[in-house]
Every structure is written in C-alpha cells, then in structure tokens.
Coordinates of C-alpha atoms in Angstrom, one line a residue:
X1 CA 0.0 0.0 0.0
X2 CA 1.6 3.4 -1.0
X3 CA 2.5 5.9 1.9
X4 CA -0.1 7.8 1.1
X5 CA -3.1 5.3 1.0
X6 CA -1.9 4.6 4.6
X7 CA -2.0 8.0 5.7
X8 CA -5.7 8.1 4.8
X9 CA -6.5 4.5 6.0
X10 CA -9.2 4.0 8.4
X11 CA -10.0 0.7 8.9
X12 CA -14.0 -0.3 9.5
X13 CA -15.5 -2.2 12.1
X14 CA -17.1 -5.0 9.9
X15 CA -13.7 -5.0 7.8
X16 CA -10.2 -6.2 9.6
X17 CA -7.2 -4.5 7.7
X18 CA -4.1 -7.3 7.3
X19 CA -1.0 -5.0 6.4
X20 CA 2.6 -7.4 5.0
X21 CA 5.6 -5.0 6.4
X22 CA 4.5 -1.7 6.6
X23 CA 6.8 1.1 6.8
X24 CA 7.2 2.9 11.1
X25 CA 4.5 0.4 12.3
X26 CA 4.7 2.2 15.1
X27 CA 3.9 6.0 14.0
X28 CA 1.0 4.0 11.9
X29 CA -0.6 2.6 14.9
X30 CA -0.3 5.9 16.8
X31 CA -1.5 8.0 13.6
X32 CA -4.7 5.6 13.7
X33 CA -5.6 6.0 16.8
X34 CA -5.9 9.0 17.0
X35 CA -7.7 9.3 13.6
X36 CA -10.4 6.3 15.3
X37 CA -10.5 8.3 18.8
X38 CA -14.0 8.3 19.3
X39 CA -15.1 5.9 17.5
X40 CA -17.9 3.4 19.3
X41 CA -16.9 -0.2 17.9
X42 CA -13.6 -1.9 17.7
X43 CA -11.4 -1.9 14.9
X44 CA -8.7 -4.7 14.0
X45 CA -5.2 -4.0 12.7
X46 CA -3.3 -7.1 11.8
X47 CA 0.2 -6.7 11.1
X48 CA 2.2 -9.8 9.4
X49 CA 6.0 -9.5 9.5
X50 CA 8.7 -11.1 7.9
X51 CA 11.0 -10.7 10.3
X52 CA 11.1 -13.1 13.3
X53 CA 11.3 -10.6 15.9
X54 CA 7.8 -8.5 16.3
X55 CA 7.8 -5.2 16.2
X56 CA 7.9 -2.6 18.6
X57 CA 4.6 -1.5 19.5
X58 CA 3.4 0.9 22.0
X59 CA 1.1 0.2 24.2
X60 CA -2.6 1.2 23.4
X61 CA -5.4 3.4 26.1
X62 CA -7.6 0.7 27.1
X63 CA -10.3 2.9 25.5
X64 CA -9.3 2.8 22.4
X65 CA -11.1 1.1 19.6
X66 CA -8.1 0.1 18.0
X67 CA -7.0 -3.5 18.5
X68 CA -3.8 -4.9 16.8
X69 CA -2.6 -8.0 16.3
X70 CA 0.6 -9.3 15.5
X71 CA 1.8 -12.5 13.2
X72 CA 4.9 -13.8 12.1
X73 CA 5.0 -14.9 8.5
X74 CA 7.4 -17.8 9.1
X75 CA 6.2 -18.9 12.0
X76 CA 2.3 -19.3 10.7
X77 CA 3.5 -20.8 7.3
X78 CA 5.5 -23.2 9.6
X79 CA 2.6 -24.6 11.6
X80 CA 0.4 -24.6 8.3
X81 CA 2.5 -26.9 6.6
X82 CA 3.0 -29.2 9.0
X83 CA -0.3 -29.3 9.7
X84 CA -1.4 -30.6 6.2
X85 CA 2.1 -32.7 6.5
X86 CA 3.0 -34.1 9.6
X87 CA 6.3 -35.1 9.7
X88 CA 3.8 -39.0 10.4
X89 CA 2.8 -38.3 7.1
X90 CA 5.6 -41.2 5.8
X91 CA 6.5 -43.3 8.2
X92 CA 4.3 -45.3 10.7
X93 CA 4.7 -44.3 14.0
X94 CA 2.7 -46.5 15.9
X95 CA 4.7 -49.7 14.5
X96 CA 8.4 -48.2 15.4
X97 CA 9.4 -46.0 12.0
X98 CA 10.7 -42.9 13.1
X99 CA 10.7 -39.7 11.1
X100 CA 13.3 -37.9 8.8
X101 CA 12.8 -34.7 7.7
X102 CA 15.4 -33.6 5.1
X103 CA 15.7 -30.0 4.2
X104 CA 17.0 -28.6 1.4
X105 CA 17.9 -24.4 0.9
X106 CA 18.3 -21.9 4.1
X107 CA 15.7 -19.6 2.9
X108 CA 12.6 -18.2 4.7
X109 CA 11.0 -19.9 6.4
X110 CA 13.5 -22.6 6.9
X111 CA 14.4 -21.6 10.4
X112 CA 10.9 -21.6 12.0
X113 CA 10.5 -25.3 9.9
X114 CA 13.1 -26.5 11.5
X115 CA 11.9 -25.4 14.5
X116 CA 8.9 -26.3 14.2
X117 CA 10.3 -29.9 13.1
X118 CA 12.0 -29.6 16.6
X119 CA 9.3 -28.9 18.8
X120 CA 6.1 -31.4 17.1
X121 CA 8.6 -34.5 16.4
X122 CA 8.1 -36.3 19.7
X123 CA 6.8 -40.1 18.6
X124 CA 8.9 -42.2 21.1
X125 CA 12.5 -42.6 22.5
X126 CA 14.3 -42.4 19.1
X127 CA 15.2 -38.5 18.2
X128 CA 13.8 -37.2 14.7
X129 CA 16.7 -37.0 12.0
X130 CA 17.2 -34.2 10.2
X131 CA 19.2 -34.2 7.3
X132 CA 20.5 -30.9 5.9
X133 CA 21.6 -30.6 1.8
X134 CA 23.5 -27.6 1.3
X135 CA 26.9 -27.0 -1.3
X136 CA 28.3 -26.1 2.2
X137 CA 27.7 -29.1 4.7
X138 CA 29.9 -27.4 7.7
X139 CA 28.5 -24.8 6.5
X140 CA 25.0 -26.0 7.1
X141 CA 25.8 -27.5 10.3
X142 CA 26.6 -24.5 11.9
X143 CA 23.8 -22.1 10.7
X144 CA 21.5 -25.1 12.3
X145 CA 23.5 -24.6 15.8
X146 CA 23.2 -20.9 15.8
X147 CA 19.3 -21.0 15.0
X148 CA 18.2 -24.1 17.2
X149 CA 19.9 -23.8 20.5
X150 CA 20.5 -27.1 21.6
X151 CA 18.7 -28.7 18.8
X152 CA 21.0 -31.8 18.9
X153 CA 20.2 -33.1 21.9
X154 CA 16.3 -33.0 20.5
X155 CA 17.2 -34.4 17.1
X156 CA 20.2 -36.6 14.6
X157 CA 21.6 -33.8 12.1
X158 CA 23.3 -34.9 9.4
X159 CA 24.5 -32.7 7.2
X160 CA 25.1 -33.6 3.2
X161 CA 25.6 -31.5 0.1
X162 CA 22.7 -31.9 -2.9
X163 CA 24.5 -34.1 -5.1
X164 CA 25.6 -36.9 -2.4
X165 CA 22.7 -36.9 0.1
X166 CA 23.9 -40.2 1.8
X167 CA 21.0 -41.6 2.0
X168 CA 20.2 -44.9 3.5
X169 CA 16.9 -47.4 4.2
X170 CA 17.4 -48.4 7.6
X171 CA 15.6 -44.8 8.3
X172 CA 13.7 -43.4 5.3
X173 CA 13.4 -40.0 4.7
X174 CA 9.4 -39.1 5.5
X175 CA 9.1 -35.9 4.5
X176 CA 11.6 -33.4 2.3
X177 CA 11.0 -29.5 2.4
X178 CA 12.8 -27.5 -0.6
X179 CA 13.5 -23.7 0.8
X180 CA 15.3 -22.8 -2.1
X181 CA 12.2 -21.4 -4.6
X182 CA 14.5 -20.6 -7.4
X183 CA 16.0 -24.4 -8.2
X184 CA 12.6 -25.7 -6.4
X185 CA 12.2 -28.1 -9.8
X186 CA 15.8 -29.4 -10.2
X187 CA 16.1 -30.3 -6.6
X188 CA 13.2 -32.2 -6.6
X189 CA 13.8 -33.9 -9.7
X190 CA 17.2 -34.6 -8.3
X191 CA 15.9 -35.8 -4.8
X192 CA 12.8 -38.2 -6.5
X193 CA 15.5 -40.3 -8.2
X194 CA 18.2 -40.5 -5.2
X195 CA 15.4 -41.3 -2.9
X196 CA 13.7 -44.2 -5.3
X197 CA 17.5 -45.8 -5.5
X198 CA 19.0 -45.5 -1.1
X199 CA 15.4 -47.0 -0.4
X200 CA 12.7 -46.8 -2.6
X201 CA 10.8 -44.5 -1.4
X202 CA 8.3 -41.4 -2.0
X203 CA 8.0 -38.9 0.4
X204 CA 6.3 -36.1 -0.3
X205 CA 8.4 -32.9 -2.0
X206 CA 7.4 -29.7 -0.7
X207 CA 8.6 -26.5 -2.4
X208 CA 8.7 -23.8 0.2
X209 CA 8.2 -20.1 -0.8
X210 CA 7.1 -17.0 0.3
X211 CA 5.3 -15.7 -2.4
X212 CA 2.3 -17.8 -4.4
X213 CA 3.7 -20.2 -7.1
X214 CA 1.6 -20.1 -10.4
X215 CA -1.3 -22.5 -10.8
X216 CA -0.4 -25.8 -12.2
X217 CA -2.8 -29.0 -13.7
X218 CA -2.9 -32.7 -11.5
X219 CA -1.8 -34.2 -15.0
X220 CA 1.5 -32.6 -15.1
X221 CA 2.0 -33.4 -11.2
X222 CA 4.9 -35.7 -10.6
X223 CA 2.8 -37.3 -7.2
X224 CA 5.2 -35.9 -4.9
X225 CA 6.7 -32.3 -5.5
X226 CA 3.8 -30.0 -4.1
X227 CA 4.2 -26.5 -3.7
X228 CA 3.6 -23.8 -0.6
X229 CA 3.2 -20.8 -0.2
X230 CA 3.9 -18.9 2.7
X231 CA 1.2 -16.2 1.6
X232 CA -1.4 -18.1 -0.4
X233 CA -1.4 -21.4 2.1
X234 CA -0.8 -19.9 5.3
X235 CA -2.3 -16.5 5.4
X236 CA -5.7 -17.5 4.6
X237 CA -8.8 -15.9 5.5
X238 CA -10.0 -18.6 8.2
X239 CA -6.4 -18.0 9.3
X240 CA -6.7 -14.5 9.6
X241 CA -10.0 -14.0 10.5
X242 CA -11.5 -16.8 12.0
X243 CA -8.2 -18.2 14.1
X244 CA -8.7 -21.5 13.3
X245 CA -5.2 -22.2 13.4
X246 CA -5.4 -20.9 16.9
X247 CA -9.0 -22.9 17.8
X248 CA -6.8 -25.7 19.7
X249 CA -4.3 -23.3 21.4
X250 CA -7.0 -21.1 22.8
X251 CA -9.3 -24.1 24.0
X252 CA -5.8 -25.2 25.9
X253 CA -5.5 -22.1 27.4
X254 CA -9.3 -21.6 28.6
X255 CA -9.1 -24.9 30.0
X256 CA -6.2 -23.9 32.4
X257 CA -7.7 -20.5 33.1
X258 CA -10.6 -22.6 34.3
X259 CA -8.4 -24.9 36.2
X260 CA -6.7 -22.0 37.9
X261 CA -10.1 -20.6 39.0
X262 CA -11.4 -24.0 40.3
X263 CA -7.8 -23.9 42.8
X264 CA -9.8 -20.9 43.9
X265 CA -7.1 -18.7 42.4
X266 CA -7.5 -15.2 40.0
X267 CA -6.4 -16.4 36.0
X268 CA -6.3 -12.9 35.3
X269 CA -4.0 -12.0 38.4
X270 CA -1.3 -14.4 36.7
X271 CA 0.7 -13.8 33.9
X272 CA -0.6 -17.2 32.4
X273 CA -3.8 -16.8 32.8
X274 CA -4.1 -13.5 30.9
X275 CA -7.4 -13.6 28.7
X276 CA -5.7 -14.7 25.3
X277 CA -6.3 -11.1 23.8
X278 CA -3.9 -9.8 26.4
X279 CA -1.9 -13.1 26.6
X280 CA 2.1 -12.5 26.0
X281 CA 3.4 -13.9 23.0
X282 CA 6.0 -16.4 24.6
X283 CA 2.4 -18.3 27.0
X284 CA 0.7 -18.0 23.4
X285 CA 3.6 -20.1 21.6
X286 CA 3.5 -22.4 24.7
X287 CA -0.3 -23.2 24.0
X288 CA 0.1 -23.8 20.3
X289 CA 2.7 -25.9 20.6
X290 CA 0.9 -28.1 23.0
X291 CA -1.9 -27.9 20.4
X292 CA 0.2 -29.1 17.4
X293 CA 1.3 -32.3 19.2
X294 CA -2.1 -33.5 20.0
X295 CA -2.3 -35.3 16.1
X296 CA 1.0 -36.4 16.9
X297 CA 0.1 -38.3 19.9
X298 CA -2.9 -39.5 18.4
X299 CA -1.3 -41.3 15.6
X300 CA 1.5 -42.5 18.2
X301 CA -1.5 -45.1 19.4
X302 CA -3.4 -45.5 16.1
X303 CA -6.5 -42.8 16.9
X304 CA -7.8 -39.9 15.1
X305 CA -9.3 -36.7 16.2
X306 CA -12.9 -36.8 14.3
X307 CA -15.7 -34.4 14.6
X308 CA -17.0 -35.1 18.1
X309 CA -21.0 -36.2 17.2
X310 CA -19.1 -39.5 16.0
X311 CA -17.7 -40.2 19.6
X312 CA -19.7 -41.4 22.3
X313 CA -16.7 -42.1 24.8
X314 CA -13.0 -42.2 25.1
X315 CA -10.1 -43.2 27.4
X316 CA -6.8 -44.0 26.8
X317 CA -5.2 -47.0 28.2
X318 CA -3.5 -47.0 31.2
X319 CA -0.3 -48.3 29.1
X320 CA -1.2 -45.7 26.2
X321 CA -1.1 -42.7 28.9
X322 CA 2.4 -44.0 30.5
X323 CA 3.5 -44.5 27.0
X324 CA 2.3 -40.7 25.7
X325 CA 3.5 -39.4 29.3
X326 CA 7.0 -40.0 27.8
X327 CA 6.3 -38.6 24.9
X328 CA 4.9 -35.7 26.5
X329 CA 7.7 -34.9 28.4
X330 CA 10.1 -35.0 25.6
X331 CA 7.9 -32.7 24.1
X332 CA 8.2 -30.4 27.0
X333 CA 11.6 -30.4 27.4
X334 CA 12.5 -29.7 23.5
X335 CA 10.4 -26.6 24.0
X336 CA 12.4 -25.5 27.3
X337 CA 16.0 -26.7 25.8
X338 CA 15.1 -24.5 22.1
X339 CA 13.8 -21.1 24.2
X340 CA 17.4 -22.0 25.9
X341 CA 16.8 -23.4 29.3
X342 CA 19.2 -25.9 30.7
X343 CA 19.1 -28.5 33.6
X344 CA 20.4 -27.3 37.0
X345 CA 19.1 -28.9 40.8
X346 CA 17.5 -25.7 41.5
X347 CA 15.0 -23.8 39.5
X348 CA 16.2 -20.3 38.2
X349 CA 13.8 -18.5 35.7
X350 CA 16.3 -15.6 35.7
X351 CA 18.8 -17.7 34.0
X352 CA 16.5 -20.2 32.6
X353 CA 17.6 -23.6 35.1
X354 CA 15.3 -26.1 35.5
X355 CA 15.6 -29.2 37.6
X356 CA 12.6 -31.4 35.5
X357 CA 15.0 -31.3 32.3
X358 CA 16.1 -34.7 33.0
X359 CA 15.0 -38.2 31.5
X360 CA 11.6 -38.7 32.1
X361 CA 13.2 -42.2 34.2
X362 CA 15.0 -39.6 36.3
X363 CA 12.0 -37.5 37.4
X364 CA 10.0 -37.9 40.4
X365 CA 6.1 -39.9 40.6
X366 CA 4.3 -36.4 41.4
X367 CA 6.5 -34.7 38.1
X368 CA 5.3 -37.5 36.1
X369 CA 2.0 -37.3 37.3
X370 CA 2.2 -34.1 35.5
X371 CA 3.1 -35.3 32.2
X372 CA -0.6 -38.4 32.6
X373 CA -2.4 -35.7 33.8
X374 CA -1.7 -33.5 30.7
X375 CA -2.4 -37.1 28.7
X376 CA -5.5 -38.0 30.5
X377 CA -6.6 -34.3 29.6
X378 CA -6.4 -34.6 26.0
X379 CA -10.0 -36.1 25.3
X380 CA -11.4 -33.5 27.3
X381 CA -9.4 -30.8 25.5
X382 CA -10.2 -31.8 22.5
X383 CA -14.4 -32.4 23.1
X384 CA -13.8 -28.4 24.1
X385 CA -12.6 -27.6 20.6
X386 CA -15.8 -30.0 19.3
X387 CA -13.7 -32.9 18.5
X388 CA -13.5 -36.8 19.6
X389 CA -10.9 -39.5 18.9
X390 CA -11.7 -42.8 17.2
X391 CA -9.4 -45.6 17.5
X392 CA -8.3 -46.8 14.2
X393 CA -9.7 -49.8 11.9
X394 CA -7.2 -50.9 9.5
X395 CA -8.7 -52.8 7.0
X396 CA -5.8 -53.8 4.0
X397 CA -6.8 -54.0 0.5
X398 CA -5.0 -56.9 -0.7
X399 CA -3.5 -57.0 -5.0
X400 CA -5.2 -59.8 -7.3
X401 CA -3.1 -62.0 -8.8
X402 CA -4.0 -60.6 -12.2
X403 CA -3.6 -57.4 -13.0
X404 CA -7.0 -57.8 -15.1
X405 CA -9.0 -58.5 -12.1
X406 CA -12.1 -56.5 -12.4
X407 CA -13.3 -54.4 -9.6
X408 CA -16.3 -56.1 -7.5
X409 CA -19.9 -54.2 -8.4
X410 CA -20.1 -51.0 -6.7
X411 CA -23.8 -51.9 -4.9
X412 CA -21.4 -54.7 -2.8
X413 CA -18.5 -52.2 -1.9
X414 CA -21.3 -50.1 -0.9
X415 CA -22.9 -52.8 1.3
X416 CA -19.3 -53.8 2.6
X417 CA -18.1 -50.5 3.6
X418 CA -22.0 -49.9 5.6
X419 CA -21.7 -53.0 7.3
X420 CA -18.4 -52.1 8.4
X421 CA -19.0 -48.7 9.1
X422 CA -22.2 -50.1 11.1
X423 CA -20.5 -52.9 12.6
X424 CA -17.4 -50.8 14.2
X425 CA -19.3 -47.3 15.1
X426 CA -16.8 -46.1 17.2
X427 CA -13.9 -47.2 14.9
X428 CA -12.6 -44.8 12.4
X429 CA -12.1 -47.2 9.1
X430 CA -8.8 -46.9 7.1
X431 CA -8.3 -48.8 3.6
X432 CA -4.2 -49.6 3.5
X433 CA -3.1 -50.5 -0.5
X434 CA -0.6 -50.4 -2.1
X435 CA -2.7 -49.1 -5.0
X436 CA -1.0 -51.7 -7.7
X437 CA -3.9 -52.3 -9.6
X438 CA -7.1 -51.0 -11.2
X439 CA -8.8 -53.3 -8.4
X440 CA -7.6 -51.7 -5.7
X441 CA -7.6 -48.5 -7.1
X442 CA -11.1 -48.5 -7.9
X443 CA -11.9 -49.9 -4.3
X444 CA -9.9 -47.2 -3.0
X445 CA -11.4 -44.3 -4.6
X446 CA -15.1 -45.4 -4.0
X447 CA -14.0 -45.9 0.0
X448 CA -13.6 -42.7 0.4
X449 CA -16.1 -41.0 -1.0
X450 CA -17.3 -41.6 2.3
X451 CA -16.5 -38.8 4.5
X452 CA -15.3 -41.5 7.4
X453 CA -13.3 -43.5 5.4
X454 CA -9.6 -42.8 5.3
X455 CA -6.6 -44.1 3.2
X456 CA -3.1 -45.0 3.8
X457 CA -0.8 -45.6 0.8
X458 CA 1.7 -48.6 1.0
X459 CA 4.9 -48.1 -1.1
X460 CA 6.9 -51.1 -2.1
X461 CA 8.2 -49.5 -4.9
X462 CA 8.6 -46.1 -5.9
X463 CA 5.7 -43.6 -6.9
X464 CA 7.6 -42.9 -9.9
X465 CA 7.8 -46.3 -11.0
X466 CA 4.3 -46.8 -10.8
X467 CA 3.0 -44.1 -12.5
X468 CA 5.4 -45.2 -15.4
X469 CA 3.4 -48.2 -15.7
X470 CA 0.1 -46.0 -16.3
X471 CA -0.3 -46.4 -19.7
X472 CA -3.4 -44.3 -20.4
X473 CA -3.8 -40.6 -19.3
X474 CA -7.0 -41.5 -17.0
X475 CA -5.0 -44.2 -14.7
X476 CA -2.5 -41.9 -13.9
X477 CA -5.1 -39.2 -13.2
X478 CA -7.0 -41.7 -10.9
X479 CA -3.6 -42.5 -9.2
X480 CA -2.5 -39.0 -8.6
X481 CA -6.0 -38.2 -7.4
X482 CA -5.6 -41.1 -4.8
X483 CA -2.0 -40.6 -3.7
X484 CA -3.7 -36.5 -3.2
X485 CA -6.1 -38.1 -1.0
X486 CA -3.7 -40.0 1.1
X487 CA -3.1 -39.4 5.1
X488 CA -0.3 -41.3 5.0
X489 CA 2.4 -42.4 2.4
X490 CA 4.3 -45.5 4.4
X491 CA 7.5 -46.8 2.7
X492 CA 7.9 -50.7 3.4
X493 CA 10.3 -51.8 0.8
X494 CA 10.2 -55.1 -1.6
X495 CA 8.7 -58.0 0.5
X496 CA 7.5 -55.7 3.5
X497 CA 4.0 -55.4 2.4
X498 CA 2.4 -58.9 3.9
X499 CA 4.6 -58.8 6.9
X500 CA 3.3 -55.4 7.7
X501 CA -0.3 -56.5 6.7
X502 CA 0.0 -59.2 8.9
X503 CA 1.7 -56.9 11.7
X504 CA -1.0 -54.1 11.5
X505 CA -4.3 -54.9 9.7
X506 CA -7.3 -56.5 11.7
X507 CA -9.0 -57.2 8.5
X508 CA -8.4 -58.4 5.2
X509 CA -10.5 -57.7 2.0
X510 CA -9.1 -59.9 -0.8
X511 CA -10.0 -60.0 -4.6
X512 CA -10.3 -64.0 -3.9
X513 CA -11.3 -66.7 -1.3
X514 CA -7.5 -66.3 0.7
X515 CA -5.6 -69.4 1.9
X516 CA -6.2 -71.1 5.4
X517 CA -4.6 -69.4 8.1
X518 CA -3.6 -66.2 6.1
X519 CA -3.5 -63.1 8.5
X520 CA -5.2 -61.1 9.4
X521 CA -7.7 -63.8 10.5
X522 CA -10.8 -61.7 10.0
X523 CA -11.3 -61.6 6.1
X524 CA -13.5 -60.7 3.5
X525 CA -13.7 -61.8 -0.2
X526 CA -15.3 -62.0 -3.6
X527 CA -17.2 -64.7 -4.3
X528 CA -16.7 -67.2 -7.4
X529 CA -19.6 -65.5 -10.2
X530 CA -18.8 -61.9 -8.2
X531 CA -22.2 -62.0 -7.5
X532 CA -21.8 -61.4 -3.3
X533 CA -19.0 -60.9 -1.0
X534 CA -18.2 -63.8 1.5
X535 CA -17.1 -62.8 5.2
X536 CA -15.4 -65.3 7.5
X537 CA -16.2 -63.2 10.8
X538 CA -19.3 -61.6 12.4
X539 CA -19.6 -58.5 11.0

C-alpha cells in the first residue's frame, strides 16, 4: 500500500485490515488512533511481519477502539504446513518407524520449519533426523546450531551436500522440504531419483516459498513435489480472520484459566492466565505448541481426532497414557531446551535452570503425574474444541493375482463399507493398499467418498515407477488423485508389504477366497460369479 493510501487508512469495524511490512508500524498505529478516537466499535489491525522478531509496539489506552494484532510470516506458514504434512505423514509411528525430515535451501521460512520440526517431532525414545543438503555441509551445520539452541540433543543432524545426500533405508526420509524457490524443480527432480535408488521410497516434496507459485494442472503433477506458499497457504482468510489455526491453542489455554479458578485462584491476576487477547506472545507459543502435538500423539496409538458427534466415549489405556506421558515430556523439554533453558538442581527463571529437564526415568512420581495428567486431559481438550478420537480400523486391500481383475460391483462395496461402518461405530475405518492395480484402485477411490473413510498408501516401490506403468492418461489421473487423498504415504520396501499386513491390519479384504490361516484372521472376499462378498467373521 503506497505511503499515502496509509496516511488516509481508516479501517471499518465490519472489515479487519491485514497489512505485509508496513513502513514505522509504530507511528501508523499511533496515527490511527488518534484518527479512530471516538469511535464506538472496535477496529482490527493485523500486522504480518517477515522478520522473526515482532515489532515494537506501543502500548494502546484501554479505550481505544483500536485493536492490533501481530503475526509472524514464518512462523504461521510453519505450523500450516506441518499441519497438512506431519512429519507421520511417511512413516508409521505406531509400529516403530521414526521420522526424517530432510531440508533442502536456508531460505525463509526454513528456520521456524526447522523449529517447528523440533518442537512437534516427539513419537517415542528415538530423536527425529534431520538431514540438511547444502553445497556447504559445515557450513549448514553450523547455521542449524546458531538457529536451534540445543537442537541436537532433541534431534540426529546430518549434514550432506545436494549431489551426495547419503541416504540410507534403515531410516527413510518421511518428509523433504525445498526452501530454495528458485532451483525448487531441479532439486526435486534430483531428490525423487536419489530417494527411489538409497530405499525406494516417495515422500512427499514440498517446495517452500514466500510468495504464491503459479497454478499448475494434477496431470502434469509428478505425485510428490507440491508447492507452498507462505502467503497463499498460510495467510488465509479462516487463518486471519476466524483463528482457526489458533482454535486448539485457545481451547488449551481456557481450559487452564478454568483450572486455575477451580484452585480458587485469580487467571487474570497471573501472567498465564491473561485472557488470550492480552496473553504474552511467549504463553501464546506455549499453548500452540501443545496444540500441534495432540495429532502427533494421536497417531503414536493409532487414533484420530474426528468431529466429536461420532464419539460417544473415550479413554486412553493406562499403558497408552504411560507411553504418551513419555512422549509428553520429551515434548516439554524440546520446548524448554530450544527457548534456551538448561538443567540445574534448583530452579532459576532468571537464568533459565530447570531441575525437570532430566529423562523422564529420572523425574519424580508427582512430576510424572504431571506429564498423565496433561495425557489424560487430551480427550477433554479436545471435546472443548468440538472434536472426539476414534481408534483406528485398518482394513488392507490386498493386490489380485492378475492385474485384469475387475473391480467387484459397486452396490457390494457399498454394502461392505455400511456393514463395516455399522459394525465398528466407534472405529474410524482406514483402507491400507498399495494401489497396484485398477482393483484396488477403484476400491480405494469409491472408499472414500465416504467422509469417514480414510486411506493410507503402502509403497513397495517407488511412486515414480508406478506411474510409469500408467499407460493411459485416466489411470494416472485416478492414481494422482488417490496418492492426493492420502493421510499417509508408508514406505515398506520389496517383501515388507504382507509382513506389515500381517503386523498391522485387523481385516483383510481380498479380490479371492485367501488361503487357510492367512492373517489377518478376520477376512472378506469376492465370491466365485462376483455376485456377493463372502465374510469369515461376524460382522
């Protein structure tokens, strides 16, 4: 907006007025209100910045109808990517694979990702792996220890350059982020081959930039290279506007002001408990960080948060809570250890000691009492925010023996998927396939035209080499669509598919009556003439 647009602006009560950068914030704010003085309703003034530190803001008459609001560009586009891909997105957390994020380019936001990485990548005992392409490995290594204090004792860094990654398979990268807009193609062409050859797989490509990236068509997509926009993704109206990315964090933080109360204690006579308008910055980053990790935890014991009329009831187990009490307090402590706390016996807030920074073995019952409660609390937080969890149903799609298998008739996939759907109410129904064949593909993509119905893609070879065996335009639409619709992406290698099928599914739908014995034990099938589907369980 030119200078002298802004010296006339006068935002509207019904309209908010988002501003990217402007020039002396400060004598803007204090120009506008005294131009509102006066006015009866309240009048919002967000200002994004690029710059990780906020600026410098007076501080506003409580009568003033002026309200502003801060955001940091990186930060938000940080949390919006991960939230469409958790670094779960490629690996499968509840059966021991552990994530690797690989980053290529030091660009913005590349920093708050890797933070971001740092905080939400608390699955078990095993630290996240970050691997880090740059022509400057040492280089690389030590721009990541200036911008994430203590980030290696939260995570494996490994530092490469773009034309020898060192990859291996023993831990597959799950997700790759590309902060380097201007060679965003060649690095992911470059990246899809070397990860198809150390292990086969396909994690998704994301090409990180700050600005939109032009419009492209599903039929030129490659199924993995996806582009994001710190802008056009993250800055979006219900973002803006509506807080949804904050819906979670705000729930959190109502739930402790509450809790506060009921110890017969003043929220607002705290600085904690501040009504989230008047919240600082630092407690706000504390809620939202909790917030993020709730998915994470979820998929740590195969559950999913689901809109919360589906959910009569939930409870973790009692091992599931000592098990996401762990978890928890890893969680915890990366966010102490990257605002630069450290252990010491005796708690100093001054110089940022803390005696709970220890292994959660080491800490006391009543500390990890701390770390169930905050587990046992989740269901309840999340009910708050309108949501339930569902324990999972994985039901694996197994590949004919023929490629030219035809498809079952949709009026008995229809019937399977109600029965199943009826038969497990409280279950939320995944399809896992590998998606080798027009079978399963056409199972697949009339699965989840229910809105219930979720689908996890099994790669035993790269995504690559199957869309090279497409040989009309309209299968490899159909694939793309499907590997679009995906919530996860798992990599298991050649010959990992009926171990893990065996491992992980509780039910079995196969193009033909299966063998004796074969598990999962609970199976369905086609019968000989296709004319009806045979089950060999109650369902």
């Amino acid at each position: 907006m030119p200078p002298e647009q802004l010296a006339r602006l006068r935002p509207r009560a019904s309209q908010p007025v988002v501003l990217l950068d402007p020039p002396d914030p400060a004598a803007l704010i204090a120009a506008l209100a005294t131009r509102l003085a006066g006015a009866r309703r309240p009048r919002r003034l967000i200002l994004i910045h690029r710059d990780p530190r906020a600026p410098t803001l007076s501080t506003l008459a409580a009568a003033s109808p002026l309200r502003v609001e801060t955001l940091d560009l990186a930060t938000t586009g940080a949390r919006a990517l991960f939230a469409r891909w958790p670094l779960h997105l490629g690996c499968d957390v509840a059966a021991g694979q552990h994530p690797h994020l690989l980053l290529v380019g030091r660009t913005t936001p590349a920093e708050a990702l890797l933070r971001q990485a740092l905080l939400g990548a608390h699955y078990g005992e095993r630290r996240l792996r970050i691997t880090l392409l740059d022509p400057d490995p040492a280089a690389a290594a030590a721009w990541f220890r200036a911008t994430q204090p203590q980030g290696e004792t939260i995570a494996e860094l490994r530092c490469a350059t773009p034309e020898a990654p060192a990859l291996d398979a023993d831990t597959p990268v799950s997700l790759a982020l590309i902060c380097d807009p201007s060679r965003a193609a060649a690095h992911a062409a470059r990246l899809r081959q070397q990860l198809a050859v150390a292990s086969g797989t396909s994690p998704a490509l994301i090409a990180v930039a700050t600005a939109p990236w032009p419009a492209g068509a599903r039929a030129d997509w490659d199924g993995q290279t996806q582009p994001f926009s710190l802008i056009a993704d993250a800055c979006t109206p219900e973002t803006l506007f509506a807080g949804r990315a904050d819906q979670l964090a705000r729930t959190i933080h109502e739930h402790y002001r509450d809790s506060v109360a009921a110890q017969g204690r003043d929220p607002d006579g705290e600085p904690g408990g501040q009504p989230w308008a008047r919240l600082a910055e630092s407690f706000r980053g504390a809620n939202r960080h909790q917030a993020d990790h709730m998915l994470a935890k979820l998929a740590v014991v195969d559950c999913r948060a689901v809109p919360e009329e589906r959910v009569a009831g939930f409870a973790f187990t009692a091992a599931e809570i000592e098990r996401l009490a762990r978890i928890e307090h890893r969680r915890w402590a990366a966010d102490r250890r990257l605002d630069g706390w450290t252990h010491a016996p005796v708690r100093d807030n001054a110089r940022k000691h803390h005696p709970q920074l220890v292994d959660y073995d080491a800490l006391s019952e009543p500390m990890k009492d701390l770390d169930r409660f905050a587990v046992r609390g989740v269901p309840t937080l999340l009910a708050r925010a309108g949501l339930g969890i569902q324990r999972l149903l994985i039901v694996a799609l197994i590949e004919p023996a023929s490629s030219e298998t035809p498809p079952p008739p949709r009026r008995l996939v229809s019937d399977a998927l109600g029965r199943l759907h009826a038969r497990y109410p409280d279950r939320a129904l995944v399809l896992a396939t590998g998606l080798g064949s027009p079978l399963t593909r056409a199972l697949a993509a009339q699965a989840i035209e229910h809105p219930a119905t979720g689908l996890w893609l099994l790669h035993q070879r790269s995504l690559s080499a199957q869309l090279a065996d497409c040989t009309d335009p309209a299968t490899r639409t159909t694939l793309l669509d499907l590997v679009a619709r995906a919530e996860r992406r798992l990599p298991l290698g050649a010959g990992g598919l009926a171990g893990w099928i065996a491992k992980r599914a509780e039910i079995a739908w196969h193009p033909t009556p299966p063998e004796t014995g074969a598990r999962p034990l609970k199976r369905l099938w086609l019968a000989p003439g296709g004319r009806r589907l045979v089950w060999d369980f109650e369902y």
